Each structure stands twice: as structure tokens, then as C-alpha cells.
Amino acid sequence: MPDLTHFDDHGASRMVDTSEKPETLREARASGLVRMAPATLALIRDKKLSKGDVLEVARLAGIMAAKRTGELIPLCHPLPITSAAVDFAFEGDDLLRIEATVRVFGRTGVEMEALTAVSVAALTVYDMCKAVDRVMSVERIRLEEKSGGRSGAFRRDG
């Protein structure tokens, strides 16, 4: 298992120095789920919630969050993201799948940006729907794949 890079030899927190790393195209894809009552999912799908189009608001929130990850996670580098996309899929009658893909041409990866985009999009769905469904749950936020950089490609099995 590789060493933790956000700590120096004395155990103090530090931002990783990426100045010697080459710039490469880096991409990450993350996903998460929002489980809800079937009636809530129908309201989202049919755009019948009084607050508006839940998925479009959540999409914008996720993209905005990806761009601001360096301000939210203490040791993340602020990155000049070149692309951020948030997509949704209805799975069954009670599950919304959220997927974010983020790209950058840079010296460090965008895994945290993709994970942050999914997280904030899911929280936005919750916020917009909580008046009709307080039992919703945000589940299984995880990195699905990443490419670029020294550590190479990663793809989750299954």
C-alpha cells in the first residue's frame, strides 16, 4: 500500500507538491445513489415538484461543486477543470443514479472533483424533495474509474 502523501515525515498535514509532475489529461468518473419513495421519483421524473426541475438544478449544483472542490476539501489543489458533466438515470421505481465525469489537463487528478459533484448533486436532490420525502437516503458514493497520471488507470470491478 502506498504511503499517505498528505502528511510529512513528522505527521503534519501538507498539500502535495505537484510542481515536478508532468501535465497530462486526467479524467475521473464517480457515482452515487439517492433512494426515495416511488412517488417522489415519479414527481422528479415528471417535473411536478413545485420547486422546479430537480435534475437540472442538481446538475448545475454538481458542476459548480466540482469547480470549487479546492475550496471545500482542505488539501485539494484548485484546478482549471476543462470539463464537468453530471448525468442521471432512474433505476427501478425508487432509485436515482447520479454520475459525474470531470476532466482536466493538469498535474493532479480529478477524483475528488467527481466525487464532490456527485455528493452535492445528491444533496441538492434531497434538499429539493425533503418536503415530500424525509426518508430519502444518499448511498454508495464512489469512484468508478480514473485515468491519467503516474498511478495509471483505475476501473472499479462490477
C-alpha positions as CSV (number, residue, x, y, z in Angstrom):
1,M,0.0,0.0,0.0
2,P,1.5,3.4,-0.9
3,D,2.3,6.0,1.7
4,L,-0.1,8.7,2.6
5,T,1.1,11.8,0.7
6,H,-0.8,14.4,2.6
7,F,1.5,14.1,5.7
8,D,5.1,15.0,6.0
9,D,7.8,12.9,7.8
10,H,6.7,14.3,11.2
11,G,3.0,13.7,10.6
12,A,2.0,17.2,9.8
13,S,-0.6,17.9,7.1
14,R,0.7,19.2,3.8
15,M,-0.5,19.9,0.3
16,V,1.3,17.6,-2.1
17,D,3.8,19.4,-4.2
18,T,2.9,18.7,-7.8
19,S,5.3,21.2,-9.5
20,E,7.6,18.4,-10.8
21,K,4.7,16.3,-12.2
22,P,4.1,16.4,-15.9
23,E,0.8,17.8,-17.1
24,T,-1.4,15.1,-18.6
25,L,-5.1,14.6,-19.5
26,R,-6.8,13.3,-16.4
27,E,-10.3,12.1,-16.1
28,A,-12.4,10.7,-13.2
29,R,-15.9,9.3,-13.1
30,A,-17.9,8.9,-9.8
31,S,-21.4,7.7,-9.0
32,G,-23.9,7.7,-6.2
33,L,-27.5,6.8,-5.5
34,V,-30.5,8.6,-3.9
35,R,-33.1,6.1,-2.7
36,M,-36.6,7.5,-2.3
37,A,-40.3,6.7,-2.3
38,P,-41.6,5.7,-5.7
39,A,-44.0,8.7,-5.6
40,T,-41.0,11.0,-5.1
41,L,-39.2,9.5,-8.0
42,A,-42.3,10.0,-10.1
43,L,-42.5,13.7,-9.1
44,I,-38.9,14.2,-10.2
45,R,-39.2,12.3,-13.4
46,D,-42.5,14.1,-14.4
47,K,-41.1,17.5,-13.3
48,K,-44.0,18.0,-10.9
49,L,-42.3,19.4,-7.8
50,S,-43.2,22.9,-7.0
51,K,-39.5,23.9,-6.6
52,G,-38.9,23.2,-10.3
53,D,-36.8,20.8,-12.4
54,V,-34.9,18.9,-9.7
55,L,-32.4,17.2,-12.0
56,E,-31.4,20.4,-13.8
57,V,-30.9,22.2,-10.5
58,A,-28.9,19.2,-9.2
59,R,-26.8,19.1,-12.4
60,L,-25.8,22.7,-12.0
61,A,-25.1,22.3,-8.3
62,G,-22.8,19.3,-9.1
63,I,-20.9,21.1,-11.8
64,M,-20.5,24.2,-9.6
65,A,-19.3,21.9,-6.7
66,A,-16.7,20.2,-9.0
67,K,-15.3,23.6,-9.8
68,R,-15.0,24.6,-6.2
69,T,-13.6,21.4,-4.7
70,G,-10.3,23.0,-3.9
71,E,-12.2,25.4,-1.6
72,L,-14.2,22.6,0.2
73,I,-11.6,19.9,0.7
74,P,-8.6,21.4,2.7
75,L,-5.7,19.8,0.9
76,C,-7.1,19.6,-2.7
77,H,-5.5,21.7,-5.3
78,P,-7.6,24.3,-7.1
79,L,-7.8,23.0,-10.6
80,P,-8.6,24.5,-14.0
81,I,-11.2,21.9,-14.9
82,T,-11.8,21.6,-18.6
83,S,-15.0,19.6,-18.4
84,A,-17.6,18.6,-15.8
85,A,-20.7,16.6,-16.6
86,V,-23.4,15.3,-14.3
87,D,-25.9,12.7,-15.5
88,F,-28.9,11.0,-14.0
89,A,-30.7,7.6,-14.6
90,F,-33.8,6.2,-13.0
91,E,-33.2,2.7,-11.7
92,G,-36.3,0.9,-10.7
93,D,-39.1,2.8,-9.1
94,D,-37.2,4.1,-6.1
95,L,-33.6,4.8,-7.1
96,L,-31.9,7.7,-8.8
97,R,-28.4,7.1,-10.0
98,I,-26.1,10.1,-10.3
99,E,-22.9,10.0,-12.3
100,A,-20.2,12.8,-12.7
101,T,-17.3,12.9,-15.1
102,V,-14.6,15.5,-14.7
103,R,-11.6,16.2,-16.9
104,V,-8.5,18.4,-16.5
105,F,-5.2,18.8,-18.3
106,G,-3.0,19.1,-15.3
107,R,-0.6,17.8,-12.7
108,T,-3.1,16.1,-10.4
109,G,-6.2,14.1,-10.7
110,V,-9.9,15.0,-10.5
111,E,-11.2,12.1,-8.4
112,M,-12.2,14.5,-5.6
113,E,-13.9,16.8,-8.1
114,A,-16.0,14.0,-9.5
115,L,-16.9,12.7,-6.0
116,T,-17.8,16.2,-4.9
117,A,-20.0,16.7,-7.9
118,V,-22.0,13.5,-7.2
119,S,-22.3,14.4,-3.5
120,V,-23.6,17.9,-4.0
121,A,-25.9,16.8,-6.8
122,A,-27.4,14.1,-4.4
123,L,-27.7,16.6,-1.6
124,T,-29.5,19.0,-3.9
125,V,-32.0,16.3,-4.9
126,Y,-32.5,15.7,-1.2
127,D,-33.0,19.4,-0.4
128,M,-35.5,19.9,-3.2
129,C,-37.5,16.8,-2.3
130,K,-37.3,16.7,1.5
131,A,-40.7,18.4,2.0
132,V,-42.4,15.3,0.3
133,D,-40.0,12.6,1.4
134,R,-37.9,12.8,4.5
135,V,-36.9,9.1,4.4
136,M,-34.7,9.6,1.3
137,S,-31.1,8.3,1.6
138,V,-27.9,9.2,-0.2
139,E,-26.0,6.0,-0.8
140,R,-22.8,4.4,-2.3
141,I,-20.9,7.5,-3.4
142,R,-17.8,6.1,-5.0
143,L,-15.1,6.4,-7.6
144,E,-15.9,4.3,-10.7
145,E,-12.8,5.0,-12.8
146,K,-9.9,7.4,-13.3
147,S,-7.2,7.8,-15.9
148,G,-4.1,9.8,-16.4
149,G,-1.1,10.5,-14.1
150,R,1.7,8.4,-12.7
151,S,-0.6,5.9,-10.9
152,G,-2.3,5.0,-14.2
153,A,-5.8,3.9,-14.8
154,F,-8.3,2.5,-12.3
155,R,-11.6,0.9,-13.0
156,R,-13.9,-0.5,-10.4
157,D,-14.9,-4.1,-10.9
158,G,-18.6,-4.9,-11.4
